[in-house]
Coordinates of C-alpha atoms and ligand atoms in Angstrom, one line a residue:
X1 CA 104.9 94.9 129.5
X2 CA 105.6 92.4 126.8
X3 CA 102.4 93.2 125.1
X4 CA 103.0 96.8 125.3
X5 CA 106.4 96.5 123.7
X6 CA 104.9 94.4 121.0
X7 CA 102.3 97.0 120.2
X8 CA 104.9 99.7 120.1
X9 CA 107.2 97.6 117.8
X10 CA 104.2 96.6 115.6
X11 CA 103.4 100.3 115.1
X12 CA 106.8 101.1 114.0
X13 CA 107.2 98.1 111.8
X14 CA 104.0 98.5 110.0
X15 CA 104.0 102.2 109.2
X16 CA 107.6 103.3 110.1
X17 CA 106.3 105.8 112.8
X18 CA 107.3 106.4 116.3
X19 CA 104.8 104.7 118.7
X20 CA 104.8 107.8 120.9
X21 CA 101.2 107.3 121.8
X22 CA 101.8 103.8 123.0
X23 CA 104.2 105.2 125.6
X24 CA 101.2 106.8 127.1
X25 CA 100.0 103.4 128.2
X26 CA 103.2 103.0 130.2
X27 CA 103.9 106.5 131.4
X28 CA 100.4 107.8 131.7
X29 CA 98.7 110.7 129.8
X30 CA 96.1 113.4 130.3
X31 CA 93.3 111.1 129.5
X32 CA 93.9 107.7 131.1
X33 CA 94.4 104.9 128.7
X34 CA 91.9 102.8 130.5
X35 CA 89.2 105.4 129.9
X36 CA 90.2 105.8 126.2
X37 CA 89.8 102.0 125.8
X38 CA 86.6 102.0 127.7
X39 CA 87.9 100.1 130.6
X40 CA 87.2 100.7 134.4
X41 CA 89.8 103.0 136.1
X42 CA 90.8 99.9 138.1
X43 CA 92.0 98.0 135.0
X44 CA 95.3 96.4 135.4
X45 CA 98.3 97.2 133.2
X46 CA 97.9 93.8 131.5
X47 CA 94.2 94.3 130.9
X48 CA 95.0 97.7 129.2
X49 CA 97.6 96.3 127.1
X50 CA 95.3 93.3 126.0
X51 CA 92.5 95.8 125.2
X52 CA 94.9 98.1 123.3
X53 CA 96.2 95.1 121.3
X54 CA 92.6 94.1 120.4
X55 CA 91.6 97.5 119.5
X56 CA 94.7 98.0 117.2
X57 CA 93.7 94.6 115.5
X58 CA 90.2 95.9 114.9
X59 CA 91.7 99.2 113.4
X60 CA 94.1 97.2 111.1
X61 CA 91.0 95.3 109.8
X62 CA 89.2 98.5 109.1
X63 CA 92.3 99.8 107.3
X64 CA 92.6 96.6 105.2
X65 CA 88.8 96.8 104.2
X66 CA 89.3 100.5 103.3
X67 CA 92.5 99.9 101.4
X68 CA 90.8 97.1 99.4
X69 CA 87.8 99.2 98.6
X70 CA 90.0 102.1 97.5
X71 CA 92.1 99.8 95.3
X72 CA 89.0 98.4 93.6
X73 CA 87.1 101.7 93.3
X74 CA 90.0 103.8 92.2
X75 CA 91.0 101.4 89.3
X76 CA 87.5 101.4 88.1
X77 CA 87.2 105.3 88.3
X78 CA 90.2 105.6 86.0
X79 CA 89.1 102.8 83.6
X80 CA 85.7 104.2 83.4
X81 CA 86.4 107.9 83.1
X82 CA 84.8 108.2 79.6
X83 CA 81.5 107.1 81.0
X84 CA 81.4 109.9 83.5
X85 CA 80.7 112.6 81.1
X86 CA 83.7 114.9 81.9
X87 CA 82.9 114.9 85.8
X88 CA 86.5 113.8 86.5
X89 CA 89.3 114.4 89.0
X90 CA 92.8 113.2 89.5
X91 CA 93.0 109.6 91.0
X92 CA 96.3 109.0 92.8
X93 CA 96.1 105.3 93.5
X94 CA 96.7 105.2 97.3
X95 CA 94.8 104.8 100.5
X96 CA 95.1 107.0 103.6
X97 CA 94.2 106.8 107.3
X98 CA 94.7 108.7 110.5
X99 CA 93.2 110.0 113.7
X100 CA 90.3 111.8 112.0
X101 CA 89.7 109.2 109.2
X102 CA 88.4 106.4 111.3
X103 CA 85.1 105.9 113.0
X104 CA 84.9 107.1 116.7
X105 CA 85.3 103.5 118.0
X106 CA 88.8 103.2 116.4
X107 CA 90.0 106.7 117.4
X108 CA 91.9 105.5 120.5
X109 CA 93.8 102.8 118.5
X110 CA 94.4 105.4 115.7
X111 CA 96.2 107.6 118.2
X112 CA 98.5 104.7 119.1
X113 CA 98.9 103.5 115.4
X114 CA 99.6 107.0 113.9
X115 CA 102.1 109.2 115.7
X116 CA 100.9 112.5 114.3
X117 CA 97.5 114.0 113.4
X118 CA 97.9 114.0 109.6
X119 CA 96.8 111.6 107.0
X120 CA 99.2 108.7 106.6
X121 CA 99.5 106.7 103.5
X122 CA 98.4 103.1 104.3
X123 CA 98.5 101.5 100.8
X124 CA 100.0 102.4 97.4
X125 CA 98.5 100.6 94.4
X126 CA 100.9 99.2 91.9
X127 CA 100.7 100.6 88.4
X128 CA 99.0 103.8 89.5
X129 CA 100.1 107.5 89.8
X130 CA 101.3 107.5 93.4
X131 CA 103.4 104.3 93.0
X132 CA 105.2 105.8 90.0
X133 CA 105.8 108.9 91.8
X134 CA 107.6 107.1 94.7
X135 CA 105.0 107.5 97.4
X136 CA 105.5 104.9 100.2
X137 CA 103.3 103.4 102.9
X138 CA 104.0 105.5 106.1
X139 CA 104.3 108.8 104.3
X140 CA 102.2 111.7 105.6
X141 CA 100.4 113.5 102.9
X142 CA 100.9 117.3 103.5
X143 CA 100.0 119.0 100.2
X144 CA 98.5 118.0 97.0
X145 CA 99.1 120.5 94.1
X146 CA 99.9 123.2 96.7
X147 CA 96.6 122.6 98.6
X148 CA 96.8 121.5 102.3
X149 CA 95.6 117.9 102.8
X150 CA 93.1 118.0 105.7
X151 CA 90.6 115.4 105.0
X152 CA 90.2 112.3 103.0
X153 CA 88.2 114.1 100.3
X154 CA 91.4 116.1 99.6
X155 CA 93.1 112.9 98.7
X156 CA 90.5 110.9 97.0
X157 CA 89.1 113.8 95.0
X158 CA 91.8 116.5 94.8
X159 CA 90.6 119.7 93.1
X160 CA 90.3 119.2 89.4
X161 CA 93.4 120.2 87.6
X162 CA 94.4 120.1 84.0
X163 CA 98.1 120.1 84.7
X164 CA 99.7 116.9 83.5
X165 CA 101.6 116.6 86.8
X166 CA 100.7 116.9 90.3
X167 CA 103.1 118.0 93.1
X168 CA 102.9 115.9 96.3
X169 CA 104.5 117.1 99.6
X170 CA 105.0 114.3 101.9
X171 CA 106.6 113.7 105.3
X172 CA 108.9 110.7 105.5
X173 CA 110.9 109.9 108.6
X174 CA 110.8 113.5 109.7
X175 CA 111.8 114.9 106.3
X176 CA 109.7 116.7 103.9
X177 CA 109.8 115.5 100.3
X178 CA 108.4 116.9 97.1
X179 CA 107.3 114.1 94.7
X180 CA 105.7 114.5 91.3
X181 CA 102.8 112.3 90.2
X182 CA 101.2 112.0 86.8
X183 CA 97.7 113.5 86.8
X184 CA 95.6 110.4 86.0
X185 CA 92.0 111.5 85.6
X186 CA 89.1 109.2 86.7
X187 CA 85.3 109.5 87.6
X188 CA 85.1 112.1 90.5
X189 CA 83.1 109.7 92.7
X190 CA 85.3 108.4 95.5
X191 CA 84.3 105.4 97.8
X192 CA 83.8 105.7 101.5
X193 CA 83.8 102.7 104.0
X194 CA 80.9 103.0 106.5
X195 CA 80.9 101.0 109.7
X196 CA 77.6 99.1 109.6
X197 CA 76.6 95.5 110.2
X198 CA 74.3 95.4 107.1
X199 CA 75.7 93.8 103.9
X200 CA 74.9 96.8 101.6
X201 CA 76.1 99.9 99.6
X202 CA 74.7 103.1 98.5
X203 CA 75.4 106.2 96.2
X204 CA 74.6 109.8 96.6
X205 CA 74.8 111.8 93.4
X206 CA 74.6 115.2 95.3
X207 CA 77.8 114.3 97.3
X208 CA 79.3 112.6 94.4
X209 CA 80.2 109.7 96.7
X210 CA 79.7 106.0 97.0
X211 CA 79.3 104.1 100.3
X212 CA 80.2 100.6 101.2
X213 CA 79.5 98.9 104.6
X214 CA 82.1 97.1 106.6
X215 CA 79.8 93.9 106.5
X216 CA 79.9 94.0 102.7
X217 CA 83.8 94.1 102.6
X218 CA 83.8 91.2 105.2
X219 CA 81.3 89.0 103.4
X220 CA 82.4 89.5 99.8
X221 CA 85.9 88.1 99.3
X222 CA 86.0 88.1 95.6
X223 CA 87.2 91.4 94.1
X224 CA 85.3 90.8 90.8
X225 CA 82.1 90.6 92.9
X226 CA 83.0 93.6 95.0
X227 CA 83.7 95.4 91.6
X228 CA 80.1 94.6 90.5
X229 CA 78.8 96.4 93.5
X230 CA 81.2 99.4 93.3
X231 CA 80.4 99.6 89.7
X232 CA 76.6 99.6 90.4
X233 CA 77.0 102.4 92.8
X234 CA 79.2 104.5 90.6
X235 CA 76.6 104.0 87.8
X236 CA 73.9 105.4 90.0
X237 CA 75.9 108.6 90.2
X238 CA 76.5 108.6 86.4
X239 CA 72.8 107.9 85.8
X240 CA 71.8 110.7 88.3
X241 CA 74.3 113.4 87.2
X242 CA 75.2 112.6 83.6
X243 CA 72.1 111.1 82.2
X244 CA 69.9 112.8 84.8
X245 CA 67.8 109.8 85.4
X246 CA 67.4 109.2 89.1
X247 CA 64.4 107.3 90.5
X248 CA 63.6 104.2 92.4
X249 CA 62.2 102.5 89.3
X250 CA 63.4 98.9 88.9
X251 CA 64.7 99.7 85.5
X252 CA 67.1 102.2 87.1
X253 CA 68.5 99.4 89.1
X254 CA 68.9 97.3 85.9
X255 CA 70.6 100.3 84.2
X256 CA 72.9 100.7 87.1
X257 CA 73.8 97.0 86.9
X258 CA 74.5 97.4 83.2
X259 CA 76.8 100.3 83.3
X260 CA 78.4 99.0 86.5
X261 CA 79.2 95.6 84.8
X262 CA 81.0 97.6 82.0
X263 CA 82.9 99.8 84.6
X264 CA 84.1 96.6 86.3
X265 CA 85.0 94.9 82.9
X266 CA 87.0 98.0 81.8
X267 CA 89.0 97.9 85.0
X268 CA 90.1 94.4 84.0
X269 CA 87.7 92.4 86.1
X270 CA 86.9 89.0 84.5
X271 CA 83.3 88.6 85.3
X272 CA 81.3 85.3 85.1
X273 CA 77.7 84.5 85.8
X274 CA 78.7 83.3 89.3
X275 CA 79.8 86.8 90.2
X276 CA 76.2 88.1 89.8
X277 CA 75.2 86.1 93.0
X278 CA 76.9 88.9 95.0
X279 CA 73.6 90.9 94.7
X280 CA 71.9 88.1 96.6
X281 CA 74.1 88.9 99.6
X282 CA 73.0 92.5 99.8
X283 CA 70.4 92.5 102.4
X284 CA 68.3 95.2 101.1
X285 CA 69.0 94.8 97.5
X286 CA 70.0 98.4 97.3
X287 CA 69.4 101.7 99.1
X288 CA 69.5 104.6 96.8
X289 CA 70.4 107.3 99.4
X290 CA 72.3 106.9 102.6
X291 CA 69.9 106.1 105.5
X292 CA 66.9 105.6 103.3
X293 CA 65.8 102.0 103.2
X294 CA 62.4 102.6 101.5
X295 CA 63.7 101.9 98.0
X296 CA 64.7 98.4 98.6
X297 CA 64.3 95.6 96.1
X298 CA 66.4 92.4 96.1
X299 CA 67.6 91.1 92.9
X300 CA 64.8 89.7 90.7
X301 CA 65.1 86.9 88.2
X302 CA 64.7 89.5 85.5
X303 CA 67.6 91.5 86.9
X304 CA 69.7 88.3 87.0
X305 CA 68.9 87.5 83.4
X306 CA 69.6 91.0 82.2
X307 CA 73.0 91.0 84.0
X308 CA 73.8 87.7 82.3
X309 CA 73.0 89.2 78.9
X310 CA 75.2 92.0 79.8
X311 CA 78.1 89.7 80.6
X312 CA 77.7 88.0 77.3
X313 CA 77.6 91.3 75.5
X314 CA 80.9 92.4 77.2
X315 CA 82.5 89.0 76.4
X316 CA 81.5 89.3 72.7
X317 CA 83.0 92.8 72.5
X318 CA 86.1 91.6 74.3
X319 CA 86.6 88.7 71.8
X320 CA 86.0 90.9 68.9
X321 CA 88.6 93.5 70.2
X322 CA 85.8 96.2 70.4
X323 CA 86.0 98.9 72.9
X324 CA 84.1 98.1 76.1
X325 CA 81.5 100.7 75.8
X326 CA 77.8 100.4 76.9
X327 CA 75.7 100.1 73.7
X328 CA 72.4 101.6 73.0
X329 CA 71.2 98.2 71.7
X330 CA 71.1 96.8 75.1
X331 CA 67.6 95.6 76.3
X332 CA 68.3 97.4 79.5
X333 CA 68.5 100.9 77.9
X334 CA 65.4 100.5 75.7
Ligands
ZN1 ZN1 71.0 100.5 93.0

């Protein structure tokens, strides 16, 4: 019982929501909690409570990884918008989660963590639009610019709007609020966290999305290194959609490295040669489309040398006070 009370209290404390679903554990629900947690029907109350505590911890880790990924990616999308050839969308600067926004294995925990079926704000990034608008963790996002929020894509890539402001309808402690966020444009290529035990990332220009495995988020602790990988994947979409070069050629990898480093630098990441090592941790070097592993090539010494030159080039521009724009003179774009 103590554990159950702790779980319920934890739910309320973290997100300011009623832990209604947690009561199911105590009172019994249509689907037995033991079954929801994958336990045999004979499981004791203590076993169910412990399983629920562990599944909530796993869910919280997922949310932490996703929030970090969104923070790094959304800052880069805004800072790099000029490189995306006008393919932009408002970037709010927040992360959401909910029953339908987590992998199947976290659904039972999500039903405990989140009282309702909507999308809950789980992180608000300082200095970005949502923070300035007064959005808070625990708010349920109901509408963005008069469009209902149903899925994460409605939040991470709201329909392109030219209005300077975006109306956000949120639910906070049972009360609907109308907030106004500045419409900050950024590259229209949101990041998605994928549950996979392979340290890797991918991009899909047709979906205009980038994908990052949970193993990558767990292995790469340095945000500058994560930014290099995020930038590389955003750059693949820029190369594919804006420059219309999309192939498995090694020089495409180098071009993605080049533009990706600029995206990271523009977002304020202070890159040094040690950060390049992050590409050594990517098991397959890179996968150019989700599920396809054929185009795999680990980082080569040539790629490493080219990236070092890129970092030098960026540093020179930064010292000279020049804009951080990829230049045609780069050996990578010859
Ligand atoms: Zn690549």
